[in-house]
Amino acid sequence: SYVLTQPPSVSVAPGQTARITCGGNNIGSKSVHWYQQKPGQAPVLVVYDDRDRPSGIPERFSDSSSGNTATLTISRVEVGDEADYYCQVWDSGSDHLWVFGGGTKLSVL
Amino acid sequence: EVQLVESGGGLVQPGGSLRLSCATSGFTFSSYDLHWVRQAPGKGLEWVSVIGTAGDTYYPDSVKGRFTISRENAKNSLYLQMNSLRAGDTAVYYCARGFMVAGANFFDYWGQGILVTVSS
């Protein structure tokens, strides 16, 4: 099965840039999607297909992917960005066809 | 506005059964794949099942043979029949709409989730 690896936590000061990584075998060849989940709430799609954002998601959220690492970049971080972030890919060879990373807690200090 | 609302959760004993429902609105239900995704307390997200527009279904091994996903297009509703429940099935269960574009396959809308607790 395909495995996605995320750091458990990332900390950043308001106004700075946060980078959350998602590691997977040759993930650069896959389409990667990112979700934001605030406490007690459902996940929200913030980036899909490596670069696109749903309506209402600010341009501060972007993604890049190469080799074995995908990175969600949040520019000019705000206190309201504090949340858990999950990467996700689709892998036809996996038992779990839709594969999630373990999640990263973003703390805005 | 796209909406998905889960119901039917609660406390059930190990070995018991439960049926979750997901009522939807705001989109052409029959045109989309629909999923269930769960999240154990304090843990990450786990995909549980999908039903395609043609009624095709897929499950991971962890629930295969115990869970059955179904849809009723006339009622814009999604269901998950869960049998032989185990403590490890305790989680918040989300229904989610699937979206595919140019090989990308992801979840664009989610319900608010419903808690299922398996305990004696």
Coordinates of C-alpha atoms in Angstrom, one line a residue:
Chain A
S1 CA 0.0 0.0 0.0
Y2 CA 1.0 3.6 -0.7
V3 CA 2.2 5.5 2.4
L4 CA 2.1 9.3 2.9
T5 CA 4.3 10.7 5.7
Q6 CA 3.7 14.0 7.3
P7 CA 5.5 15.7 10.3
P8 CA 3.3 15.6 13.4
S9 CA 3.6 19.3 14.0
V10 CA 4.8 22.6 12.5
S11 CA 5.1 25.9 14.3
V12 CA 5.2 29.4 12.8
A13 CA 4.8 33.0 13.9
P14 CA 2.0 35.1 12.4
G15 CA 3.0 36.7 9.2
Q16 CA 5.6 34.1 8.4
T17 CA 5.5 31.3 5.9
A18 CA 4.6 27.8 6.9
R19 CA 5.7 24.7 4.9
I20 CA 4.1 21.4 5.6
T21 CA 5.6 18.4 3.8
C22 CA 4.0 15.1 2.6
G23 CA 6.4 12.3 1.7
G24 CA 5.6 9.4 -0.6
N25 CA 7.3 7.2 -3.1
N26 CA 7.5 9.3 -6.4
I27 CA 4.7 11.5 -5.1
G28 CA 5.8 14.1 -7.7
S29 CA 4.1 11.9 -10.3
K30 CA 0.8 11.9 -8.5
S31 CA -1.9 14.5 -8.0
V32 CA -1.8 15.7 -4.4
H33 CA -4.7 17.3 -2.5
W34 CA -4.7 19.1 0.9
Y35 CA -7.4 19.5 3.6
Q36 CA -7.6 21.8 6.6
Q37 CA -9.4 20.6 9.7
K38 CA -10.1 22.8 12.6
P39 CA -11.0 21.3 16.0
G40 CA -14.5 19.8 16.1
Q41 CA -15.0 20.6 12.4
A42 CA -15.1 18.6 9.2
P43 CA -12.1 18.7 6.8
V44 CA -12.1 21.4 4.2
L45 CA -10.4 21.1 0.8
V46 CA -7.8 23.9 0.5
V47 CA -5.7 22.8 -2.5
Y48 CA -6.4 20.2 -5.2
D49 CA -4.5 18.8 -8.1
D50 CA -1.2 20.2 -6.8
R51 CA -2.0 23.8 -7.5
D52 CA -5.7 24.7 -7.7
R53 CA -7.8 26.2 -4.9
P54 CA -11.5 25.9 -4.3
S55 CA -13.6 29.1 -4.4
G56 CA -13.1 31.0 -1.2
I57 CA -9.6 29.7 -0.3
P58 CA -7.0 32.5 -0.3
E59 CA -4.1 32.6 -2.7
R60 CA -1.9 32.3 0.4
F61 CA -2.3 28.5 0.2
S62 CA -0.2 26.8 -2.5
D63 CA 1.3 23.4 -3.2
S64 CA 4.4 22.2 -4.9
S65 CA 5.5 18.6 -5.6
S66 CA 8.7 17.0 -6.8
G67 CA 10.4 13.7 -6.4
N68 CA 9.3 12.1 -3.1
T69 CA 8.0 15.2 -1.4
A70 CA 4.9 17.5 -1.8
T71 CA 4.8 20.7 0.2
L72 CA 1.8 22.8 1.2
T73 CA 3.0 26.4 1.6
I74 CA 0.9 28.9 3.6
S75 CA 2.2 32.5 3.1
R76 CA 1.5 35.3 5.6
V77 CA 0.2 32.9 8.2
E78 CA -2.8 34.1 10.3
V79 CA -3.9 32.9 13.7
G80 CA -7.0 31.5 11.9
D81 CA -4.8 29.1 9.9
E82 CA -4.1 27.1 13.0
A83 CA -5.4 23.6 12.2
D84 CA -4.6 20.1 11.3
Y85 CA -3.6 19.6 7.6
Y86 CA -3.8 16.3 5.7
C87 CA -2.4 15.4 2.3
Q88 CA -4.2 12.9 0.1
V89 CA -3.6 11.0 -3.1
W90 CA -5.4 8.4 -5.1
D91 CA -3.5 5.1 -5.6
S92 CA -5.1 2.3 -7.6
G93 CA -2.5 -0.2 -6.2
S94 CA -3.4 0.4 -2.6
D95 CA -5.9 -1.3 -0.3
H96 CA -7.0 2.2 0.7
L97 CA -7.6 3.6 -2.8
W98 CA -7.8 7.1 -1.3
V99 CA -4.8 7.5 0.9
F100 CA -4.3 10.2 3.6
G101 CA -1.2 11.3 5.3
G102 CA -1.2 11.1 9.1
G103 CA -1.8 14.9 9.4
T104 CA 0.2 17.8 10.6
K105 CA -0.8 20.2 13.4
L106 CA 0.0 23.7 12.5
S107 CA 0.5 26.0 15.5
V108 CA 0.6 29.7 15.0
L109 CA 2.6 31.1 17.9
Chain B
E1 CA -25.3 25.4 -1.7
V2 CA -23.9 21.9 -1.4
Q3 CA -24.9 20.2 1.8
L4 CA -24.3 16.8 3.3
V5 CA -25.9 15.8 6.6
E6 CA -25.1 12.5 8.4
S7 CA -27.4 10.8 10.9
G8 CA -27.8 7.4 12.5
G9 CA -24.7 7.3 14.8
G10 CA -24.6 6.4 18.4
L11 CA -23.5 3.8 20.9
V12 CA -23.5 0.1 19.9
Q13 CA -22.2 -3.0 21.5
P14 CA -19.3 -5.0 19.9
G15 CA -20.8 -7.3 17.3
G16 CA -23.7 -5.1 16.7
S17 CA -25.0 -3.2 13.7
L18 CA -25.7 0.4 12.8
R19 CA -26.9 2.1 9.6
L20 CA -25.7 5.6 8.8
S21 CA -27.5 7.9 6.5
C22 CA -26.3 11.0 4.6
A23 CA -28.9 13.4 3.2
T24 CA -27.6 15.7 0.5
S25 CA -28.8 18.8 -1.4
G26 CA -27.5 21.5 -3.7
F27 CA -26.1 19.3 -6.4
T28 CA -27.1 16.6 -8.9
F29 CA -26.7 13.6 -6.6
S30 CA -26.7 10.9 -9.3
S31 CA -23.7 12.5 -11.1
Y32 CA -21.2 12.1 -8.3
D33 CA -19.3 9.3 -6.6
L34 CA -20.0 9.4 -2.8
H35 CA -17.7 8.3 0.0
W36 CA -17.5 7.5 3.7
V37 CA -14.4 8.6 5.5
R38 CA -13.8 8.1 9.2
Q39 CA -11.7 9.6 11.9
A40 CA -11.0 7.7 15.2
P41 CA -10.7 9.9 18.3
G42 CA -7.5 11.9 18.2
K43 CA -6.4 10.2 15.0
G44 CA -6.2 10.9 11.3
L45 CA -8.5 10.4 8.4
E46 CA -9.2 7.0 6.9
W47 CA -11.2 6.3 3.7
V48 CA -13.9 3.7 4.3
S49 CA -15.9 3.2 1.1
V50 CA -17.0 4.6 -2.2
I51 CA -20.0 4.1 -4.4
G52 CA -19.8 5.2 -8.0
T53 CA -22.5 6.7 -10.2
A54 CA -23.1 3.2 -11.6
G55 CA -23.4 1.6 -8.2
D56 CA -19.9 0.1 -8.2
T57 CA -18.5 -0.1 -4.7
Y58 CA -15.0 -0.4 -3.1
Y59 CA -13.8 -1.0 0.4
P60 CA -10.5 -1.4 2.2
D61 CA -9.8 -4.8 3.8
S62 CA -10.4 -3.3 7.2
V63 CA -14.2 -3.1 6.6
K64 CA -14.7 -5.4 3.6
G65 CA -17.4 -7.9 4.3
R66 CA -18.7 -6.0 7.3
F67 CA -19.7 -2.6 5.8
T68 CA -22.0 -2.0 2.8
I69 CA -22.4 1.3 1.1
S70 CA -25.5 2.1 -0.9
R71 CA -27.2 5.1 -2.5
E72 CA -30.8 6.1 -3.3
N73 CA -30.7 8.6 -6.1
A74 CA -34.4 9.4 -5.8
K75 CA -33.9 10.5 -2.3
N76 CA -30.4 12.1 -2.8
S77 CA -29.2 9.9 0.0
L78 CA -26.2 7.8 0.9
Y79 CA -26.1 5.0 3.4
L80 CA -23.5 2.9 5.2
Q81 CA -24.7 -0.4 6.8
M82 CA -22.1 -1.5 9.4
N83 CA -22.2 -5.0 10.8
S84 CA -20.0 -7.0 13.2
L85 CA -18.8 -3.7 14.7
R86 CA -15.6 -3.7 16.7
A87 CA -14.1 -1.3 19.1
G88 CA -11.7 -0.2 16.4
D89 CA -14.6 1.1 14.3
T90 CA -15.2 3.8 16.9
A91 CA -14.9 7.1 15.0
V92 CA -16.5 10.1 13.6
Y93 CA -17.9 9.1 10.2
Y94 CA -18.0 11.7 7.4
C95 CA -19.9 11.4 4.1
A96 CA -18.0 13.2 1.3
R97 CA -18.6 14.0 -2.3
G98 CA -16.0 12.7 -4.7
F99 CA -14.6 14.8 -7.5
M100 CA -12.4 13.8 -10.4
V101 CA -10.6 16.0 -12.9
A102 CA -7.8 15.1 -15.2
G103 CA -6.7 12.2 -13.1
A104 CA -7.1 13.9 -9.8
N105 CA -9.5 12.2 -7.4
F106 CA -10.4 13.9 -4.2
F107 CA -13.2 15.0 -1.8
D108 CA -14.6 18.5 -2.5
Y109 CA -17.5 18.6 0.1
W110 CA -17.8 17.0 3.4
G111 CA -20.7 16.5 5.9
Q112 CA -20.3 17.6 9.5
G113 CA -19.7 14.0 10.7
I114 CA -21.5 11.6 13.0
L115 CA -20.0 9.8 16.0
V116 CA -20.2 6.0 16.2
T117 CA -19.0 4.5 19.5
V118 CA -18.6 0.7 19.8
S119 CA -18.4 -0.3 23.4
S120 CA -20.0 -2.6 25.9

